[in-house]
JSON list of C-alpha atoms in Angstrom, two decimals:
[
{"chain": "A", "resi": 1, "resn": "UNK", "atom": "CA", "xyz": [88.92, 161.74, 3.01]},
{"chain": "A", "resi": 2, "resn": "UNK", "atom": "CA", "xyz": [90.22, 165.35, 2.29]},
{"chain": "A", "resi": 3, "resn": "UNK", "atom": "CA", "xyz": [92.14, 165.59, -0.82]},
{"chain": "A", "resi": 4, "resn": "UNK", "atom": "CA", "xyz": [95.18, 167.33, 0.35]},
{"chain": "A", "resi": 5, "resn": "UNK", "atom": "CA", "xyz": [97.15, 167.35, -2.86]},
{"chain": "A", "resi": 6, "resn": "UNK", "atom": "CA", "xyz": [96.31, 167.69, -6.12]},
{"chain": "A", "resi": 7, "resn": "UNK", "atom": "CA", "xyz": [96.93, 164.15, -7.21]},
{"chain": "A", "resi": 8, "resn": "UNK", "atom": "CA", "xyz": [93.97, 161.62, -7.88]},
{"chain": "A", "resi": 9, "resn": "UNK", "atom": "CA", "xyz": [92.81, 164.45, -10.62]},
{"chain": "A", "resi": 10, "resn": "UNK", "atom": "CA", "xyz": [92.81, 164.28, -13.95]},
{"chain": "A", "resi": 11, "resn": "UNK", "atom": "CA", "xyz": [95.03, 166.40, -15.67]},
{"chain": "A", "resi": 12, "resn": "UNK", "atom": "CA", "xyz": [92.41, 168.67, -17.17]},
{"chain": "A", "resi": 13, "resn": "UNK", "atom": "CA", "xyz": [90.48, 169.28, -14.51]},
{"chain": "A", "resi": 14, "resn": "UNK", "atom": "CA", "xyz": [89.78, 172.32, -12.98]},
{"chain": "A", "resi": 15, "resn": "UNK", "atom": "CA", "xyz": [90.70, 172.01, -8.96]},
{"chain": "A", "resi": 16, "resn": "UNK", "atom": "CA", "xyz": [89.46, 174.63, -6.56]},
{"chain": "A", "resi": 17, "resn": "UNK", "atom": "CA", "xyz": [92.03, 175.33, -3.54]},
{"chain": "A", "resi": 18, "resn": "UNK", "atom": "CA", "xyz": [88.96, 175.01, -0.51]},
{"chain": "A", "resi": 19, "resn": "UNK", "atom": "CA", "xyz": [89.13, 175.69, 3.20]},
{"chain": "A", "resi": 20, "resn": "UNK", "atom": "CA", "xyz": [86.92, 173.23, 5.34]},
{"chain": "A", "resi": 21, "resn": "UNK", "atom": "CA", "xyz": [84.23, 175.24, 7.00]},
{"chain": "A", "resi": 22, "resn": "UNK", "atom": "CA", "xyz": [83.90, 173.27, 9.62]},
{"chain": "A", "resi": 23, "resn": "UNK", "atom": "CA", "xyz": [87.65, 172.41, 10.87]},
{"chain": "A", "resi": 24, "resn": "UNK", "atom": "CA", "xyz": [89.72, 174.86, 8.34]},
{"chain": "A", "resi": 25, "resn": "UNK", "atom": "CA", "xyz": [92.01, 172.27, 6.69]},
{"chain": "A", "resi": 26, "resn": "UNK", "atom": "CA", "xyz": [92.58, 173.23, 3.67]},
{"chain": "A", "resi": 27, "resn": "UNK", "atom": "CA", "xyz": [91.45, 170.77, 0.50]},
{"chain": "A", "resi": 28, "resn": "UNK", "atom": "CA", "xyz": [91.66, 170.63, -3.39]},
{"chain": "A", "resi": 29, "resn": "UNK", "atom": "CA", "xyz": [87.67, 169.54, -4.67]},
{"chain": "A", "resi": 30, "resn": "UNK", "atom": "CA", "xyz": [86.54, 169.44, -8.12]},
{"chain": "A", "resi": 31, "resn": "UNK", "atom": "CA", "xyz": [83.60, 171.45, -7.56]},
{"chain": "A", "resi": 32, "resn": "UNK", "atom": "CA", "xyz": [83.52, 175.22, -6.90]},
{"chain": "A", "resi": 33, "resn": "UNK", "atom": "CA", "xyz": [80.45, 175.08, -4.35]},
{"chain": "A", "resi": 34, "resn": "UNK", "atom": "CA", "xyz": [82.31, 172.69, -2.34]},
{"chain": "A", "resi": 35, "resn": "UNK", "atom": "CA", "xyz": [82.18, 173.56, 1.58]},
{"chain": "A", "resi": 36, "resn": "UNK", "atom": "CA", "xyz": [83.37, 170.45, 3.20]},
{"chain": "A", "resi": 37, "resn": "UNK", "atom": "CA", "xyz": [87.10, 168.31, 3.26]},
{"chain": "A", "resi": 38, "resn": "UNK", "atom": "CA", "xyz": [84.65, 165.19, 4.18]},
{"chain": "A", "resi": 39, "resn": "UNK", "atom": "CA", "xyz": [81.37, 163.84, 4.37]},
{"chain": "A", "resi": 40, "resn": "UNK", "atom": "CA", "xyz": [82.14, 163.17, 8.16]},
{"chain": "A", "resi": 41, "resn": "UNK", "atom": "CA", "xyz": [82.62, 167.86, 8.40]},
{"chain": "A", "resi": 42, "resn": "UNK", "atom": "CA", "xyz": [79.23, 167.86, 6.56]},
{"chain": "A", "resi": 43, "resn": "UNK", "atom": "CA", "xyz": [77.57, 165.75, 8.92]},
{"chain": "A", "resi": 44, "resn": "UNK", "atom": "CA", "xyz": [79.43, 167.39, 11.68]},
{"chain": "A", "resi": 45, "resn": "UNK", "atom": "CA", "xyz": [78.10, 170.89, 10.53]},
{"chain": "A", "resi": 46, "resn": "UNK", "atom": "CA", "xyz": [74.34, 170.26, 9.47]},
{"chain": "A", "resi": 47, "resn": "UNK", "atom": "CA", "xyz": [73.77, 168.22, 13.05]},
{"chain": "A", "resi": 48, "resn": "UNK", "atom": "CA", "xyz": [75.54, 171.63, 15.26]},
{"chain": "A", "resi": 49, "resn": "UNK", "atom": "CA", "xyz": [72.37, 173.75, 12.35]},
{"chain": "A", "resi": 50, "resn": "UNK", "atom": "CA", "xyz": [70.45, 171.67, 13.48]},
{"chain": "A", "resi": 51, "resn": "UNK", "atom": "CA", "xyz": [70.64, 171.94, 17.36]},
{"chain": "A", "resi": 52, "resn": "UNK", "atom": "CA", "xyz": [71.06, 175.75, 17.23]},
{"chain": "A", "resi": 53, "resn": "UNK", "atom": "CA", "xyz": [67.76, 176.63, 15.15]},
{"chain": "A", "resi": 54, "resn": "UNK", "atom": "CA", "xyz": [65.42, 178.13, 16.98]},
{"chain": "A", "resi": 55, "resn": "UNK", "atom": "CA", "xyz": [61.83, 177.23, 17.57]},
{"chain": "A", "resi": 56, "resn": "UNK", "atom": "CA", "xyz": [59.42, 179.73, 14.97]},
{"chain": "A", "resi": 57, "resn": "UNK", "atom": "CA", "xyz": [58.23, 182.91, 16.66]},
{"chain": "A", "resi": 58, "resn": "UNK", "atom": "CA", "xyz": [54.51, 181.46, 16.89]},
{"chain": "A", "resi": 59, "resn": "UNK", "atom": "CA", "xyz": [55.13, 178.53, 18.47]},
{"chain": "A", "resi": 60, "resn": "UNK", "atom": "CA", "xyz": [57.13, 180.63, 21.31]},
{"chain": "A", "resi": 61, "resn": "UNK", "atom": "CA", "xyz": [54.87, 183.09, 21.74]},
{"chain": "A", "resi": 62, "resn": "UNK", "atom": "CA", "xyz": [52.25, 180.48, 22.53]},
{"chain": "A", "resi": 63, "resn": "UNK", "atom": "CA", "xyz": [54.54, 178.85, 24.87]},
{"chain": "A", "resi": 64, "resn": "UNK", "atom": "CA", "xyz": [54.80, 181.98, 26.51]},
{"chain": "A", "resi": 65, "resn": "UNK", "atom": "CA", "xyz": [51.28, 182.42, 26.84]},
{"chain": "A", "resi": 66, "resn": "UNK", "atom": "CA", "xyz": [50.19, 178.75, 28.05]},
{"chain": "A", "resi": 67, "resn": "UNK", "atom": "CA", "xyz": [53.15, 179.23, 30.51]},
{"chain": "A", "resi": 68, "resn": "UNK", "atom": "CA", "xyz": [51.62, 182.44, 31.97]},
{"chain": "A", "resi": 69, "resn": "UNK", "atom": "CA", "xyz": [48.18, 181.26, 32.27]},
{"chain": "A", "resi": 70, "resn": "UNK", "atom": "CA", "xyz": [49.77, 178.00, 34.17]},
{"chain": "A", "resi": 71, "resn": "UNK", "atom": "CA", "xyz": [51.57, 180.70, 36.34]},
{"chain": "A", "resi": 72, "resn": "UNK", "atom": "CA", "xyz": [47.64, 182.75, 36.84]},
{"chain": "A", "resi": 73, "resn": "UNK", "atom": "CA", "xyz": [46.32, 179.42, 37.71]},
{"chain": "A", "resi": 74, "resn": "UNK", "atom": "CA", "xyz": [49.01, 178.23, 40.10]},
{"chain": "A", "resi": 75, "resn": "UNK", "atom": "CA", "xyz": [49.15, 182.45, 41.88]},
{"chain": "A", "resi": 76, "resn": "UNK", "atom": "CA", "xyz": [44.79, 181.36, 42.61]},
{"chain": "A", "resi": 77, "resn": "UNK", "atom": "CA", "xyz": [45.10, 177.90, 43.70]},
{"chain": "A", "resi": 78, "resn": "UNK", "atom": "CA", "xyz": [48.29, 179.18, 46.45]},
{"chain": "A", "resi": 79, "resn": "UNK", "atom": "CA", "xyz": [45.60, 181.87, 47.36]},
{"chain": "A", "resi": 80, "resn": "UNK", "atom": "CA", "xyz": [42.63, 179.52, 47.62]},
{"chain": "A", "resi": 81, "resn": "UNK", "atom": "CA", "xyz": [45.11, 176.66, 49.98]},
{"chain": "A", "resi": 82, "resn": "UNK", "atom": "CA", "xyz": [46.49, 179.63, 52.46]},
{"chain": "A", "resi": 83, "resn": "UNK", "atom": "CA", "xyz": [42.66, 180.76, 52.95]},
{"chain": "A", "resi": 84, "resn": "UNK", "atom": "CA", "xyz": [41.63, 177.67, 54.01]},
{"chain": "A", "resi": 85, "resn": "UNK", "atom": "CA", "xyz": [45.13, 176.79, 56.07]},
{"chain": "A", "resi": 86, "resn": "UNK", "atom": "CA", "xyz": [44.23, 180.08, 57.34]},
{"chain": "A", "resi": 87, "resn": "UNK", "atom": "CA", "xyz": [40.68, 178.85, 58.06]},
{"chain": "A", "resi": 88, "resn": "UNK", "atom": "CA", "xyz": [41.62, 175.62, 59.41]},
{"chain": "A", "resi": 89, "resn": "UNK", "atom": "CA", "xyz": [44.36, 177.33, 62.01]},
{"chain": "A", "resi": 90, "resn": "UNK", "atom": "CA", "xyz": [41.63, 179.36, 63.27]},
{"chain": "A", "resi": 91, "resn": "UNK", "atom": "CA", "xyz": [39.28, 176.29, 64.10]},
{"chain": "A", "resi": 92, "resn": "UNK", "atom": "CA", "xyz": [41.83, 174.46, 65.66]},
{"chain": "A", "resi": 93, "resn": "UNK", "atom": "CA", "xyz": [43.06, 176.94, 67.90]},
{"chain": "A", "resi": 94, "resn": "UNK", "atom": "CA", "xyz": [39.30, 177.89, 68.89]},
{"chain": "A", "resi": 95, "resn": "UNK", "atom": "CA", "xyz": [39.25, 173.90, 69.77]},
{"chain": "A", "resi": 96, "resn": "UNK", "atom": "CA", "xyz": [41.71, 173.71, 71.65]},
{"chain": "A", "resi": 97, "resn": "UNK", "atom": "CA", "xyz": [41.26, 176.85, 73.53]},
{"chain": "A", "resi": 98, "resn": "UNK", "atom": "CA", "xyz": [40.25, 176.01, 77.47]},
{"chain": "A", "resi": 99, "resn": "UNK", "atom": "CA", "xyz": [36.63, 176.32, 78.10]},
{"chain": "A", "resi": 100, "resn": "UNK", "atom": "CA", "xyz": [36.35, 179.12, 80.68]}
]
């Protein structure tokens, strides 16, 4: 729990006035590098780090790039079906056409 007074120090100690980083109460710690009121901020903080990092530029870029040749791929297998729907139209309509 967030020390919110300066009692439960000894009375030598030096005591840092802290803001919480993560919900702004303000807190007395014993440390100067403190960040955090509680251990329950800190976890709070490093999981919302966590979520927000992005993936490395390398690993994008060849996401990117197996995405576009899936896309290439995709464009010439549309183009291959509607030539043969295309094909198939054509035979069927020359089949059912009345013999004259």
């Amino acid at each position: 729990m967030p020390r919110l007074s300066k009692e439960g120090f000894k009375h030598n100690a030096k005591i840092f006035e802290k803001t919480c980083q993560w919900c702004g109460t303000p807190f007395f710690a014993s440390r100067s590098t403190a960040k955090f009121c509680s251990s329950t901020c800190r976890a709070y903080s490093h999981q919302a780090d966590t979520l927000d990092t992005a993936a490395p530029w390398q690993e994008t870029e060849r996401t990117v790039d197996a995405l576009l040749h899936q896309i290439a791929f995709l464009k010439s297998q549309i183009e291959s079906l509607s030539r043969d729907n295309l094909q198939l139209r054509q035979a069927l309509e020359k089949q059912n056409q009345p013999e004259a």
